Amino acid sequence: MERRTFLKGSMAGSAVAVAVGAGLLTPQSVLAAWPKEAFEAKGVDNAMSTLFGSKDSAASKDIKIKAPDIAENGAVVPVSITAAQSGIESISILAAANASPLCASFDMGANAEGYVSTRIKMGKTSKVIAVVKAGGKVYSASKDVKVTIGGCGG
């Protein structure tokens, strides 16, 4: 082991130990709960039912999806969602043709803006669905994205 590597590791470990000791990092706040069943669900309806308790959502023109019309590489498809509803509780992104369609789900804090941006993996050409939960209601919008090289082994 090189001295430089040893010193870097020691410093990083010490910093984390001090943060835990000071109460800045608690396992409950660092390891947030996540909807494992929804991410493993097969099909859009199952993912929606698992995540929101119902597969139904109202179509909304207040949700804007920014994604390429043609994605050359399905392994990294940039997607941005902007929602204009008030009281947004969560924003989720689904790729309808993926084996497990739920790609991302963001729980929003109070007074958060309705905007998320991420990269998703798409197995093949399909609809990208944005689902926004606001004020206890579920809204959705979708956009077709053509994938030329699948990102899920296809």
CSV table of C-alpha atoms in Angstrom, one decimal:
chain,number,residue,atom,x,y,z
A,1,MET,CA,0.0,0.0,0.0
A,2,GLU,CA,1.3,3.4,-0.9
A,3,ARG,CA,1.6,6.0,1.8
A,4,ARG,CA,-0.6,8.5,-0.1
A,5,THR,CA,-3.4,6.0,-0.4
A,6,PHE,CA,-3.1,5.1,3.2
A,7,LEU,CA,-3.3,8.7,4.3
A,8,LYS,CA,-6.3,9.5,2.0
A,9,GLY,CA,-8.2,6.5,3.4
A,10,SER,CA,-7.3,7.4,7.0
A,11,MET,CA,-8.5,11.0,6.5
A,12,ALA,CA,-11.8,9.9,4.9
A,13,GLY,CA,-12.5,7.4,7.6
A,14,SER,CA,-11.7,9.9,10.3
A,15,ALA,CA,-14.0,12.5,8.8
A,16,VAL,CA,-16.9,10.0,8.6
A,17,ALA,CA,-16.2,8.9,12.2
A,18,VAL,CA,-16.3,12.5,13.4
A,19,ALA,CA,-19.6,13.2,11.5
A,20,VAL,CA,-21.2,10.1,13.0
A,21,GLY,CA,-20.0,11.0,16.4
A,22,ALA,CA,-21.4,14.5,16.1
A,23,GLY,CA,-24.7,13.1,15.1
A,24,LEU,CA,-24.6,14.6,11.6
A,25,LEU,CA,-25.0,11.2,9.9
A,26,THR,CA,-27.6,8.9,11.4
A,27,PRO,CA,-28.4,5.6,9.6
A,28,GLN,CA,-32.1,6.4,9.6
A,29,SER,CA,-31.7,9.6,7.6
A,30,VAL,CA,-28.9,8.3,5.4
A,31,LEU,CA,-30.6,5.1,4.4
A,32,ALA,CA,-34.1,6.3,3.4
A,33,ALA,CA,-36.8,3.8,2.7
A,34,TRP,CA,-37.4,3.1,-0.9
A,35,PRO,CA,-40.3,1.3,-2.7
A,36,LYS,CA,-38.5,-1.9,-3.6
A,37,GLU,CA,-41.7,-3.7,-4.7
A,38,ALA,CA,-42.6,-0.8,-7.1
A,39,PHE,CA,-39.1,-1.0,-8.7
A,40,GLU,CA,-39.4,-4.7,-9.1
A,41,ALA,CA,-43.0,-4.7,-10.5
A,42,LYS,CA,-43.6,-6.0,-14.0
A,43,GLY,CA,-45.7,-3.8,-16.1
A,44,VAL,CA,-46.8,-0.1,-15.8
A,45,ASP,CA,-50.1,-0.9,-14.1
A,46,ASN,CA,-48.4,-3.0,-11.4
A,47,ALA,CA,-45.7,-0.4,-10.8
A,48,MET,CA,-48.4,2.3,-10.5
A,49,SER,CA,-50.6,0.3,-8.2
A,50,THR,CA,-47.6,-0.6,-6.0
A,51,LEU,CA,-46.4,3.0,-5.9
A,52,PHE,CA,-49.6,5.0,-5.7
A,53,GLY,CA,-52.2,2.4,-4.6
A,54,SER,CA,-54.0,2.7,-8.0
A,55,LYS,CA,-53.1,2.3,-11.6
A,56,ASP,CA,-55.3,5.3,-12.5
A,57,SER,CA,-53.9,8.8,-13.2
A,58,ALA,CA,-55.3,11.9,-14.8
A,59,ALA,CA,-53.6,13.2,-18.0
A,60,SER,CA,-52.1,16.6,-17.4
A,61,LYS,CA,-50.8,19.3,-19.7
A,62,ASP,CA,-49.0,20.9,-16.8
A,63,ILE,CA,-46.3,18.1,-16.9
A,64,LYS,CA,-43.6,18.7,-19.4
A,65,ILE,CA,-41.2,15.9,-20.4
A,66,LYS,CA,-37.9,16.8,-21.9
A,67,ALA,CA,-36.3,13.7,-23.6
A,68,PRO,CA,-34.8,13.1,-27.0
A,69,ASP,CA,-37.1,11.9,-29.8
A,70,ILE,CA,-34.4,9.4,-30.8
A,71,ALA,CA,-32.0,8.1,-28.2
A,72,GLU,CA,-29.0,6.5,-29.9
A,73,ASN,CA,-27.9,4.7,-26.7
A,74,GLY,CA,-30.7,3.3,-24.5
A,75,ALA,CA,-28.3,2.9,-21.6
A,76,VAL,CA,-28.2,6.6,-20.9
A,77,VAL,CA,-31.3,8.5,-21.9
A,78,PRO,CA,-31.5,12.0,-20.4
A,79,VAL,CA,-35.0,12.9,-19.1
A,80,SER,CA,-36.1,16.1,-17.3
A,81,ILE,CA,-39.6,16.5,-15.9
A,82,THR,CA,-41.1,19.9,-15.1
A,83,ALA,CA,-44.5,20.0,-13.3
A,84,ALA,CA,-46.5,23.1,-12.6
A,85,GLN,CA,-48.9,21.6,-10.1
A,86,SER,CA,-48.9,23.0,-6.5
A,87,GLY,CA,-48.2,20.8,-3.5
A,88,ILE,CA,-46.1,18.2,-5.4
A,89,GLU,CA,-45.4,15.2,-3.3
A,90,SER,CA,-43.5,13.0,-5.7
A,91,ILE,CA,-42.3,12.7,-9.3
A,92,SER,CA,-41.8,9.3,-10.9
A,93,ILE,CA,-40.5,8.2,-14.3
A,94,LEU,CA,-41.4,5.0,-16.1
A,95,ALA,CA,-40.3,3.4,-19.3
A,96,ALA,CA,-43.3,1.4,-20.5
A,97,ALA,CA,-41.4,-1.3,-22.4
A,98,ASN,CA,-38.8,-2.0,-19.8
A,99,ALA,CA,-39.1,-5.3,-17.9
A,100,SER,CA,-39.3,-3.3,-14.7
A,101,PRO,CA,-40.8,0.0,-15.9
A,102,LEU,CA,-40.2,2.2,-12.8
A,103,CYS,CA,-36.9,4.0,-13.5
A,104,ALA,CA,-36.9,6.6,-10.8
A,105,SER,CA,-39.1,8.0,-8.1
A,106,PHE,CA,-38.4,11.2,-6.2
A,107,ASP,CA,-40.2,12.2,-3.0
A,108,MET,CA,-40.3,16.0,-2.9
A,109,GLY,CA,-40.0,18.1,0.2
A,110,ALA,CA,-42.4,20.9,1.1
A,111,ASN,CA,-42.0,24.0,-1.1
A,112,ALA,CA,-39.8,22.0,-3.6
A,113,GLU,CA,-40.1,23.0,-7.2
A,114,GLY,CA,-41.6,20.5,-9.5
A,115,TYR,CA,-38.4,19.7,-11.5
A,116,VAL,CA,-36.2,16.6,-11.7
A,117,SER,CA,-33.6,15.6,-14.2
A,118,THR,CA,-31.9,12.3,-14.5
A,119,ARG,CA,-30.7,9.6,-17.0
A,120,ILE,CA,-32.7,6.4,-17.4
A,121,LYS,CA,-32.0,3.1,-19.1
A,122,MET,CA,-34.4,2.0,-21.8
A,123,GLY,CA,-34.4,-1.5,-23.2
A,124,LYS,CA,-36.2,-0.5,-26.4
A,125,THR,CA,-38.5,2.1,-28.0
A,126,SER,CA,-41.4,3.0,-25.8
A,127,LYS,CA,-43.2,5.7,-24.0
A,128,VAL,CA,-41.5,7.6,-21.2
A,129,ILE,CA,-44.2,8.3,-18.6
A,130,ALA,CA,-44.0,11.0,-16.0
A,131,VAL,CA,-46.2,10.6,-13.0
A,132,VAL,CA,-46.7,13.4,-10.5
A,133,LYS,CA,-48.5,13.1,-7.2
A,134,ALA,CA,-49.8,16.5,-6.0
A,135,GLY,CA,-52.4,17.3,-3.5
A,136,GLY,CA,-53.3,13.7,-3.1
A,137,LYS,CA,-54.1,13.2,-6.8
A,138,VAL,CA,-52.0,11.4,-9.4
A,139,TYR,CA,-51.3,13.1,-12.8
A,140,SER,CA,-49.4,11.8,-15.8
A,141,ALA,CA,-48.0,12.7,-19.2
A,142,SER,CA,-46.0,10.6,-21.7
A,143,LYS,CA,-43.7,11.0,-24.6
A,144,ASP,CA,-42.5,8.5,-27.2
A,145,VAL,CA,-38.8,7.9,-27.3
A,146,LYS,CA,-37.2,5.8,-30.1
A,147,VAL,CA,-34.2,3.8,-29.0
A,148,THR,CA,-31.7,2.7,-31.7
A,149,ILE,CA,-29.4,0.6,-29.4
A,150,GLY,CA,-31.1,-0.9,-26.4
A,151,GLY,CA,-29.7,-0.2,-23.0
A,152,CYS,CA,-30.9,-3.4,-21.3
A,153,GLY,CA,-28.8,-5.9,-23.2
A,154,GLY,CA,-30.9,-5.5,-26.4
